Backbone as numpy.savetxt, mean C-alpha at the origin, in Angstrom:
# Nx Ny Nz CAx CAy CAz Cx Cy Cz
-2.20 -5.10 24.78 -1.64 -5.91 23.70 -2.47 -5.72 22.43
-1.84 -5.21 21.38 -2.51 -5.08 20.08 -2.40 -6.40 19.32
-3.50 -6.82 18.73 -3.53 -8.07 17.97 -3.62 -7.76 16.48
-2.69 -8.33 15.71 -2.57 -8.03 14.29 -2.82 -9.29 13.47
-3.88 -9.28 12.67 -4.14 -10.39 11.74 -3.36 -10.14 10.45
-2.87 -11.22 9.85 -2.05 -11.11 8.64 -2.56 -12.10 7.60
-2.84 -11.61 6.39 -3.23 -12.49 5.29 -2.49 -12.05 4.03
-2.58 -12.85 2.98 -1.83 -12.60 1.75 -2.81 -12.57 0.57
-3.29 -11.38 0.19 -4.28 -11.30 -0.89 -3.72 -11.47 -2.29
-2.41 -11.52 -2.41 -1.76 -11.71 -3.71 -0.87 -12.94 -3.68
0.44 -12.72 -3.58 1.37 -13.84 -3.52 1.65 -14.23 -2.08
2.23 -15.40 -1.89 2.51 -15.94 -0.56 3.73 -15.27 0.05
3.85 -15.42 1.36 5.07 -15.09 2.06 5.75 -16.41 2.43
7.06 -16.44 2.33 7.78 -17.65 2.69 7.78 -17.79 4.22
7.70 -19.03 4.68 7.55 -19.27 6.11 8.74 -18.75 6.91
9.94 -18.84 6.34 11.11 -18.35 7.09 11.06 -16.83 7.27
10.45 -16.14 6.31 10.30 -14.69 6.45 9.24 -14.36 7.50
8.17 -15.12 7.51 7.15 -14.93 8.55 7.74 -15.20 9.93
8.56 -16.24 10.04 9.18 -16.56 11.33 10.10 -15.42 11.79
10.82 -14.83 10.84 11.70 -13.71 11.19 10.90 -12.51 11.69
9.74 -12.27 11.08 8.87 -11.18 11.53 8.33 -11.47 12.93
7.93 -12.72 13.17 7.42 -13.09 14.50 8.50 -12.91 15.56
9.73 -13.30 15.25 10.83 -13.14 16.20 11.07 -11.66 16.50
11.02 -10.84 15.46 11.24 -9.42 15.65 10.13 -8.81 16.50
8.88 -9.18 16.21 7.76 -8.65 16.99 7.87 -9.07 18.46
8.30 -10.30 18.70 8.44 -10.76 20.07 9.51 -9.97 20.81
10.58 -9.62 20.11 11.65 -8.86 20.74 11.22 -7.44 21.06
10.28 -6.90 20.29 9.77 -5.55 20.54 8.74 -5.56 21.65
7.83 -6.54 21.60 6.78 -6.66 22.61 5.59 -5.77 22.31
4.46 -6.07 22.95 3.27 -5.25 22.83 2.35 -5.59 21.69
2.76 -6.54 20.84 1.95 -6.93 19.69 1.83 -8.45 19.63
0.66 -8.91 19.24 0.45 -10.33 18.97 0.14 -10.48 17.48
1.04 -11.13 16.76 0.87 -11.31 15.32 0.28 -12.69 15.03
-0.71 -12.72 14.12 -1.34 -13.98 13.73 -1.31 -14.12 12.22
-0.41 -14.95 11.71 -0.37 -15.26 10.28 -1.47 -16.26 9.97
-2.40 -15.89 9.11 -3.42 -16.83 8.66 -2.73 -17.95 7.87
-3.15 -19.22 8.03 -2.51 -20.31 7.27 -2.51 -20.07 5.76
-3.46 -19.32 5.27 -3.53 -19.02 3.83 -2.28 -18.31 3.33
-1.57 -17.60 4.21 -0.36 -16.88 3.80 0.67 -17.79 3.14
0.62 -19.08 3.44 1.64 -20.03 2.97 1.10 -20.98 1.89
-0.12 -20.72 1.42 -0.71 -21.57 0.39 -0.05 -21.30 -0.96
-0.17 -22.25 -1.87 0.38 -22.11 -3.22 -0.70 -22.44 -4.24
-0.85 -21.55 -5.22 -1.72 -21.81 -6.36 -1.17 -21.01 -7.53
-0.18 -21.60 -8.24 0.51 -20.86 -9.27 1.20 -19.64 -8.66
0.95 -18.47 -9.22 1.52 -17.23 -8.72 0.99 -16.85 -7.34
-0.21 -17.34 -7.01 -0.97 -16.80 -5.89 -0.82 -17.61 -4.60
-1.16 -16.94 -3.49 -1.21 -17.61 -2.18 -2.59 -18.25 -2.01
-2.83 -19.27 -2.81 -4.15 -19.89 -2.86 -4.97 -19.31 -4.00
-6.01 -20.02 -4.39 -6.87 -19.51 -5.47 -7.69 -18.33 -4.96
-8.45 -17.73 -5.86 -9.19 -16.52 -5.50 -10.11 -16.74 -4.31
-10.82 -17.87 -4.31 -11.76 -18.14 -3.22 -11.03 -18.28 -1.88
-9.86 -18.91 -1.90 -9.09 -19.10 -0.67 -8.58 -17.76 -0.14
-8.08 -16.94 -1.04 -7.55 -15.63 -0.62 -8.66 -14.72 -0.14
-9.80 -14.75 -0.81 -10.94 -13.94 -0.39 -11.43 -14.36 0.99
-11.55 -15.65 1.21 -12.04 -16.16 2.49 -11.13 -15.72 3.64
-9.82 -15.84 3.44 -8.87 -15.45 4.49 -8.94 -13.95 4.76
-9.03 -13.17 3.70 -9.12 -11.72 3.85 -10.35 -11.32 4.65
-11.48 -11.88 4.32 -12.73 -11.55 5.01 -12.68 -12.03 6.47
-12.13 -13.23 6.69 -12.01 -13.74 8.06 -11.15 -12.81 8.92
-10.03 -12.37 8.38 -9.13 -11.51 9.15 -9.77 -10.15 9.40
-10.41 -9.58 8.38 -11.02 -8.27 8.54 -12.20 -8.30 9.51
-12.94 -9.40 9.50 -14.13 -9.52 10.35 -13.85 -10.11 11.73
-12.59 -10.38 12.01 -12.22 -10.94 13.31 -12.32 -9.85 14.38
-13.27 -9.96 15.31 -13.44 -8.90 16.31 -12.29 -8.80 17.31
-11.45 -9.83 17.39 -10.35 -9.79 18.34 -9.09 -9.14 17.77
-9.09 -8.85 16.45 -7.93 -8.25 15.81 -8.10 -6.74 15.70
-7.04 -6.00 16.02 -7.07 -4.54 15.95 -6.67 -4.01 14.58
-5.95 -4.83 13.81 -5.45 -4.37 12.51 -5.31 -5.57 11.59
-5.28 -5.28 10.29 -5.00 -6.29 9.28 -3.78 -5.82 8.51
-2.72 -6.61 8.59 -1.46 -6.30 7.92 -1.33 -7.27 6.75
-1.06 -6.74 5.57 -0.92 -7.59 4.41 0.48 -8.20 4.37
0.54 -9.50 4.14 1.81 -10.23 4.21 2.75 -9.87 3.08
2.19 -9.70 1.88 3.02 -9.49 0.69 2.18 -8.86 -0.40
2.88 -8.31 -1.38 2.22 -7.77 -2.56 2.14 -8.83 -3.63
2.61 -8.49 -4.82 2.48 -9.42 -5.93 1.07 -9.39 -6.46
0.92 -9.55 -7.74 -0.39 -9.40 -8.37 -1.44 -10.31 -7.73
-2.66 -9.79 -7.58 -3.76 -10.65 -7.15 -4.85 -10.00 -6.33
-4.54 -8.92 -5.60 -5.57 -8.40 -4.69 -6.75 -7.78 -5.44
-6.54 -7.28 -6.65 -7.65 -6.72 -7.41 -8.70 -7.77 -7.78
-8.30 -9.04 -7.81 -9.23 -10.11 -8.18 -10.24 -10.41 -7.07
-9.94 -9.95 -5.85 -10.82 -10.27 -4.72 -11.35 -9.02 -4.01
-10.86 -7.84 -4.37 -11.17 -6.63 -3.61 -12.66 -6.30 -3.61
-13.30 -6.33 -4.78 -14.71 -5.94 -4.86 -15.59 -6.89 -4.05
-15.32 -8.18 -4.11 -16.10 -9.15 -3.33 -15.82 -9.01 -1.84
-14.61 -8.62 -1.50 -14.25 -8.51 -0.08 -15.01 -7.38 0.60
-15.04 -6.20 -0.02 -15.60 -5.04 0.70 -17.09 -5.23 1.00
-17.82 -5.97 0.16 -19.25 -6.16 0.43 -19.49 -7.23 1.49
-18.44 -7.97 1.84 -18.58 -9.05 2.83 -18.07 -8.62 4.21
-17.64 -7.38 4.35 -17.05 -6.94 5.60 -18.13 -6.43 6.55
-18.03 -6.88 7.80 -19.01 -6.54 8.82 -18.53 -5.47 9.77
-19.20 -5.31 10.91 -18.89 -4.24 11.86 -17.45 -4.27 12.38
-16.89 -5.46 12.61 -15.53 -5.53 13.17 -14.49 -4.98 12.20
-14.80 -5.03 10.89 -13.85 -4.54 9.89 -13.80 -3.02 9.84
-14.83 -2.36 10.36 -14.96 -0.92 10.22 -13.94 -0.14 11.05
-13.35 -0.75 12.05 -12.52 -0.01 12.99 -11.05 -0.43 12.95
-10.67 -1.24 11.98 -9.30 -1.73 11.89 -8.40 -0.77 11.11
-7.11 -0.87 11.40 -6.08 -0.30 10.55 -5.71 -1.37 9.52
-5.51 -0.95 8.26 -5.10 -1.84 7.17 -3.80 -1.30 6.60
-2.77 -2.14 6.55 -1.45 -1.65 6.13 -0.85 -2.53 5.04
-0.41 -1.89 3.96 0.25 -2.58 2.86 0.64 -1.58 1.79
1.19 -2.06 0.69 1.47 -1.18 -0.45 1.61 -2.04 -1.70
2.06 -1.44 -2.78 2.21 -2.13 -4.05 0.85 -2.66 -4.50
0.77 -3.95 -4.84 -0.50 -4.50 -5.35 -1.63 -4.41 -4.35
-1.34 -4.41 -3.07 -2.42 -4.31 -2.08 -3.06 -2.92 -2.08
-2.52 -2.00 -2.89 -3.15 -0.71 -3.08 -4.57 -0.82 -3.62
-4.87 -1.90 -4.35 -6.25 -2.11 -4.80 -7.19 -2.24 -3.60
-6.75 -2.97 -2.60 -7.58 -3.14 -1.40 -7.64 -1.86 -0.58
-6.51 -1.17 -0.43 -6.52 0.09 0.30 -7.48 1.07 -0.37
-7.46 1.11 -1.70 -8.35 2.00 -2.44 -9.81 1.64 -2.22
-10.12 0.34 -2.31 -11.50 -0.10 -2.15 -12.01 0.18 -0.74
-11.17 -0.06 0.26 -11.54 0.22 1.64 -11.80 1.72 1.83
-10.91 2.53 1.26 -11.05 3.98 1.40 -12.31 4.48 0.69
-12.56 3.94 -0.48 -13.77 4.32 -1.23 -15.03 4.06 -0.42
-15.04 2.94 0.30 -16.24 2.54 1.03 -16.23 3.00 2.49
-15.21 3.77 2.88 -15.16 4.29 4.24 -14.96 3.22 5.29
-14.21 2.16 4.94 -14.00 1.05 5.85 -12.62 1.17 6.51
-12.61 1.28 7.82 -11.36 1.24 8.56 -10.43 2.40 8.26
-9.14 2.18 8.51 -8.11 3.19 8.35 -6.98 2.62 7.48
-7.14 2.67 6.16 -6.10 2.15 5.27 -4.85 3.02 5.28
-3.70 2.39 5.13 -2.43 3.13 5.09 -1.45 2.41 4.18
-0.68 3.19 3.43 0.38 2.69 2.55 1.66 2.58 3.38
2.23 1.37 3.45 3.45 1.20 4.21 3.97 -0.22 4.12
5.11 -0.51 4.76 5.77 -1.80 4.62 4.90 -2.98 5.01
5.12 -4.10 4.32 4.43 -5.35 4.60 5.38 -6.32 5.29
4.83 -7.44 5.75 5.65 -8.43 6.45 6.78 -8.94 5.57
6.51 -9.12 4.28 7.53 -9.66 3.37 8.72 -8.73 3.19
8.59 -7.48 3.59 9.70 -6.53 3.47 10.89 -6.94 4.33
10.69 -7.87 5.27 11.80 -8.36 6.08 12.90 -8.95 5.21
12.54 -9.41 3.99 13.52 -10.04 3.10 14.32 -9.02 2.29
13.94 -7.74 2.33 14.67 -6.71 1.59 15.97 -6.34 2.32
16.90 -5.76 1.60 18.08 -5.19 2.25 17.61 -4.09 3.20
18.01 -4.18 4.45 17.55 -3.22 5.44 16.10 -3.44 5.86
15.58 -4.63 5.58 14.17 -4.90 5.80 13.74 -4.89 7.25
14.65 -5.17 8.18 14.26 -5.15 9.59 13.76 -3.77 9.99
14.42 -2.73 9.49 13.99 -1.36 9.81 12.60 -1.09 9.26
12.31 -1.60 8.07 10.99 -1.40 7.48 9.91 -2.09 8.31
10.19 -3.30 8.74 9.21 -4.04 9.54 9.05 -3.40 10.91
10.13 -2.93 11.50 10.01 -2.20 12.77 9.12 -0.97 12.61
9.27 -0.28 11.48 8.45 0.90 11.22 6.98 0.51 11.14
6.70 -0.57 10.44 5.32 -1.03 10.31 4.75 -1.47 11.65
5.53 -2.23 12.41 5.06 -2.70 13.71 4.82 -1.53 14.66
5.69 -0.53 14.58 5.48 0.65 15.41 4.18 1.35 15.07
3.91 1.51 13.79 2.66 2.15 13.36 1.45 1.34 13.80
1.51 0.02 13.62 0.40 -0.84 14.02 0.19 -0.80 15.53
1.25 -0.50 16.27 1.14 -0.37 17.71 0.73 1.01 18.19
0.60 1.95 17.24 0.12 3.28 17.60 1.13 4.40 17.48
2.36 4.12 17.01 3.38 5.15 16.90 3.21 5.94 15.60
3.59 7.21 15.64 3.60 8.05 14.44 5.01 8.26 13.89
6.00 7.61 14.48 7.39 7.85 14.10 7.70 7.49 12.65
6.98 6.52 12.09 7.29 6.06 10.74 6.54 6.75 9.64
5.77 7.81 9.96 5.00 8.49 8.94 5.89 9.26 7.97
5.44 9.36 6.72 6.14 10.14 5.71 6.24 11.59 6.19
7.43 12.16 6.10 7.71 13.42 6.76 7.02 14.64 6.18
6.51 14.55 4.95 5.88 15.70 4.33 4.38 15.76 4.50
3.80 14.83 5.23 2.36 14.85 5.45 1.99 16.11 6.24
0.97 16.82 5.76 0.55 18.05 6.43 -0.93 17.98 6.77
-1.60 19.11 6.84 -2.99 19.12 7.26 -3.96 18.82 6.13
-3.43 18.46 4.96 -4.28 18.05 3.84 -4.40 16.53 3.82
-5.54 15.99 3.37 -5.66 14.54 3.26 -4.68 14.00 2.21
-4.23 12.79 2.41 -3.22 12.20 1.52 -3.61 10.78 1.14
-2.96 10.29 0.12 -3.06 8.88 -0.28 -1.78 8.54 -1.03
-1.42 7.28 -1.06 -0.19 6.86 -1.74 -0.42 5.55 -2.46
0.20 5.43 -3.64 0.02 4.24 -4.47 1.29 3.95 -5.26
1.49 2.69 -5.58 2.34 2.31 -6.69 1.71 2.87 -7.96
2.50 3.45 -8.83 1.97 4.15 -10.00 1.19 3.22 -10.93
1.69 2.01 -11.15 0.98 1.06 -11.99 -0.36 0.69 -11.38
-0.38 0.47 -10.08 -1.64 0.13 -9.40 -2.64 1.26 -9.54
-2.19 2.50 -9.34 -3.09 3.64 -9.47 -3.63 3.75 -10.89
-2.78 3.53 -11.88 -3.23 3.59 -13.26 -4.30 2.55 -13.55
-4.13 1.35 -12.99 -5.12 0.30 -13.21 -6.41 0.56 -12.44
-6.33 1.29 -11.33 -7.51 1.62 -10.55 -8.39 2.66 -11.25
-7.76 3.60 -11.95 -8.51 4.70 -12.55 -9.61 4.19 -13.46
-10.81 4.69 -13.24 -11.95 4.29 -14.07 -12.66 3.04 -13.63
-12.21 2.41 -12.52 -12.84 1.18 -12.04 -13.71 1.47 -10.82
-14.46 0.45 -10.42 -15.33 0.62 -9.25 -14.58 0.46 -7.93
-13.26 0.36 -7.98 -12.43 0.34 -6.76 -11.83 1.71 -6.47
-11.86 2.61 -7.44 -11.17 3.89 -7.31 -11.90 4.82 -6.35
-11.21 5.32 -5.32 -11.85 6.27 -4.39 -11.84 7.68 -4.95
-12.63 8.54 -4.35 -12.62 9.96 -4.68 -11.44 10.62 -3.97
-10.49 11.12 -4.73 -9.28 11.71 -4.16 -9.29 13.24 -4.27
-10.47 13.81 -4.44 -10.59 15.26 -4.51 -9.94 15.91 -3.28
-9.06 16.87 -3.53 -8.42 17.60 -2.44 -7.29 16.87 -1.75
-6.95 15.67 -2.20 -5.87 14.88 -1.58 -4.52 15.17 -2.22
-3.48 15.09 -1.42 -2.12 15.02 -1.94 -1.86 13.55 -2.26
-1.59 13.27 -3.52 -1.41 11.89 -3.98 0.08 11.63 -4.20
0.62 10.64 -3.51 2.02 10.26 -3.65 2.10 8.97 -4.47
3.06 8.93 -5.38 3.21 7.76 -6.25 4.66 7.31 -6.28
4.84 6.00 -6.44 6.18 5.41 -6.58 6.10 4.26 -7.55
7.24 3.81 -8.05 7.23 2.72 -9.03 8.55 1.96 -8.97
8.52 0.73 -9.47 9.71 -0.11 -9.50 9.72 -0.93 -10.78
10.92 -1.10 -11.35 11.17 -2.02 -12.47 10.36 -1.69 -13.72
10.18 -0.39 -13.99 9.52 0.03 -15.22 10.47 0.96 -15.99
10.50 0.81 -17.33 11.25 1.74 -18.16 10.70 3.15 -17.98
11.55 4.14 -18.20 11.08 5.52 -18.05 9.98 5.86 -19.05
10.02 5.27 -20.24 8.92 5.54 -21.18 7.61 4.99 -20.64
7.68 3.88 -19.89 6.46 3.33 -19.28 5.99 4.22 -18.13
6.92 4.78 -17.37 6.56 5.73 -16.32 5.86 6.94 -16.94
6.39 7.43 -18.06 5.77 8.54 -18.77 4.34 8.18 -19.20
4.17 6.99 -19.72 2.85 6.52 -20.16 1.88 6.45 -18.98
2.37 5.97 -17.83 1.52 5.88 -16.65 1.11 7.26 -16.15
2.04 8.21 -16.16 1.69 9.57 -15.75 0.67 10.18 -16.72
0.84 9.94 -18.00 -0.14 10.41 -18.99 -1.54 9.94 -18.62
-1.64 8.69 -18.20 -2.96 8.13 -17.90 -3.51 8.63 -16.57
-2.72 8.54 -15.50 -3.28 8.86 -14.18 -3.62 10.34 -14.06
-2.83 11.21 -14.69 -3.13 12.63 -14.56 -4.44 13.01 -15.23
-4.92 12.18 -16.16 -6.23 12.44 -16.77 -7.36 12.21 -15.78
-7.08 11.46 -14.70 -8.12 11.08 -13.74 -7.99 11.80 -12.40
-6.99 12.68 -12.26 -6.70 13.28 -10.96 -6.83 14.80 -10.97
-7.70 15.31 -11.80 -7.80 16.75 -11.98 -8.21 17.52 -10.74
-8.85 16.87 -9.78 -9.34 17.57 -8.59 -8.47 17.36 -7.36
-7.28 16.75 -7.53 -6.44 16.51 -6.36 -5.70 17.79 -5.97
-5.19 17.81 -4.73 -4.43 18.97 -4.26 -3.05 19.02 -4.88
-2.56 17.90 -5.36 -1.26 17.85 -5.99 -0.69 16.45 -5.98
0.42 16.28 -6.68 1.12 14.99 -6.77 2.52 15.15 -6.21
2.94 14.19 -5.39 4.31 14.11 -4.92 4.92 12.82 -5.46
6.18 12.88 -5.82 6.87 11.79 -6.50 7.74 11.01 -5.54
7.39 9.73 -5.34 8.24 8.82 -4.59 9.36 8.29 -5.46
10.04 7.28 -4.97 11.19 6.75 -5.69 10.76 5.89 -6.88
11.39 6.14 -8.00 11.23 5.31 -9.21 12.51 4.49 -9.29
12.44 3.24 -8.88 13.66 2.46 -8.63 13.80 1.30 -9.61
15.03 0.79 -9.68 15.36 -0.37 -10.53 14.85 -0.19 -11.95
15.11 0.99 -12.52 14.66 1.27 -13.89 15.50 0.46 -14.87
14.88 -0.38 -15.72 15.66 -1.17 -16.67 16.32 -0.27 -17.73
17.43 -0.75 -18.27 18.07 -0.02 -19.37 17.29 -0.25 -20.64
17.05 0.82 -21.37 16.39 0.73 -22.67 17.47 0.71 -23.76
17.06 0.52 -25.03 18.04 0.51 -26.11 18.50 1.91 -26.48
17.85 2.94 -25.90 18.27 4.32 -26.08 17.80 5.12 -24.87
18.49 6.20 -24.52 18.05 7.00 -23.37 16.68 7.61 -23.62
15.87 7.69 -22.56 14.55 8.30 -22.72 14.66 9.81 -22.90
15.63 10.42 -22.25 15.86 11.84 -22.44 15.19 12.73 -21.41
14.55 12.13 -20.41 13.94 12.90 -19.34 14.01 12.06 -18.07
14.20 12.73 -16.93 14.23 12.03 -15.65 12.81 11.79 -15.16
12.71 10.99 -14.10 11.39 10.74 -13.55 10.74 12.03 -13.05
11.54 12.95 -12.49 10.93 14.21 -12.06 10.52 15.06 -13.25
11.31 15.04 -14.32 10.90 15.74 -15.54 9.54 15.24 -16.01
9.37 13.91 -15.96 8.11 13.30 -16.40 6.95 13.77 -15.53
7.14 13.71 -14.21 6.07 14.13 -13.30 5.72 15.59 -13.51
6.73 16.45 -13.63 6.48 17.88 -13.83 5.75 18.12 -15.15
6.16 17.40 -16.19 5.56 17.60 -17.51 4.06 17.31 -17.48
3.67 16.14 -16.97 2.26 15.76 -17.02 1.43 16.53 -16.01
2.03 16.92 -14.89 1.30 17.79 -13.96 1.02 19.14 -14.61
2.02 19.69 -15.29 1.82 20.97 -15.96 0.78 20.87 -17.07
0.81 19.77 -17.83 -0.14 19.59 -18.93 -1.58 19.53 -18.44
-1.78 18.99 -17.23 -3.13 18.76 -16.73 -3.53 19.73 -15.62
-2.65 20.67 -15.28 -2.99 21.66 -14.29 -2.97 21.16 -12.85
-2.25 20.07 -12.61 -2.14 19.51 -11.26 -0.87 20.05 -10.62
-0.93 20.61 -9.42 0.29 21.08 -8.77 1.28 19.94 -8.54
2.52 20.16 -8.94 3.59 19.21 -8.60 4.21 19.66 -7.30
4.23 18.79 -6.30 4.57 19.18 -4.93 5.91 18.63 -4.45
6.73 18.12 -5.38 8.06 17.65 -4.97 8.09 16.18 -4.61
9.14 15.81 -3.89 9.40 14.39 -3.63 8.67 13.88 -2.39
8.44 12.57 -2.38 7.85 11.87 -1.24 8.76 10.72 -0.85
8.83 10.43 0.43 9.73 9.40 0.94 9.03 8.05 0.98
8.64 7.58 -0.21 8.01 6.26 -0.34 8.66 5.54 -1.52
8.59 4.22 -1.52 9.15 3.45 -2.63 9.19 1.97 -2.33
9.56 1.20 -3.32 9.70 -0.25 -3.18 11.06 -0.57 -2.57
11.24 -0.16 -1.32 12.51 -0.36 -0.65 12.29 -0.29 0.86
13.34 -0.54 1.60 13.21 -0.58 3.06 12.97 0.81 3.66
13.23 1.87 2.89 12.99 3.21 3.37 11.56 3.69 3.22
10.70 2.84 2.70 9.30 3.19 2.43 8.60 3.67 3.69
8.19 4.95 3.71 7.51 5.51 4.88 6.00 5.29 4.78
5.31 5.57 5.87 3.90 5.23 5.99 3.03 6.44 5.68
2.01 6.23 4.85 1.08 7.29 4.47 -0.34 6.82 4.77
-0.94 7.29 5.87 -2.35 6.98 6.11 -3.22 7.67 5.06
-4.25 6.98 4.59 -5.17 7.58 3.63 -6.09 8.56 4.37
-6.40 9.68 3.72 -7.23 10.69 4.33 -6.39 11.58 5.22
-7.01 12.16 6.23 -6.30 13.01 7.17 -5.55 12.14 8.17
-4.25 12.39 8.33 -3.44 11.54 9.20 -3.97 11.53 10.63
-4.43 12.66 11.12 -4.93 12.71 12.50 -6.14 11.82 12.68
-7.03 11.78 11.68 -8.21 10.91 11.75 -7.81 9.45 11.58
-6.86 9.21 10.69 -6.44 7.84 10.42 -5.80 7.20 11.64
-5.22 8.01 12.53 -4.52 7.48 13.68 -5.35 7.52 14.96
-6.63 7.87 14.82 -7.46 7.92 16.02 -7.58 6.53 16.64
-7.74 6.48 17.96 -7.81 5.19 18.66 -9.08 4.45 18.30
């Protein structure tokens, strides 16, 4: 029986969504899910204030009885606690799988930078509320249970990492940013104008000169501007990769949707070791 601790380093998860995830996990079997009470706290935008979210994160990561830490939801906030969290993590945190995406990319990055555990970009518990969300949660639960079926199909023998594009842009130049030399970096984005996507690529490509290449995930729910931008998201990615000498490696099957596949940070074979 794999035991999965769940906390919410950014926004809360609604209790009915947590209950739906628990029901699904029970129907699958083989996993014991533990939602920390902090997941349901309220403090403005956040699932509790910074101190509350930090305490829950450290408790879950340092719990020796838990095999993995699954992030309940994204939403802004994990960057406010990430630096304090990594210095408070003990031996039990070193061997866990950590799974999330979007804003929790700050934590995945910090963990990867410090060589803590096995961070991976993939669906969170709150994804149960998305259209087709049951499939996303099944994919995540399968991965947490040891399956490789939900991995992004283009992962090869090179180390990889995946981020929401805005999160990656905010990470660049900070003390949370890991060394991605030689990595295939996959990026996705949601609810940004194409001119903003262009601006984000301008910034991140200045910081990724030593990567093996960039793969483009889904750029979804793009708002309408008052005039067409005149270039597609792939045009944008190709343009800035060419300007900075970074290989553009095509599309990646990740995004802010139920089809979001799982990308372990580093070498997939090492990330999935028992």
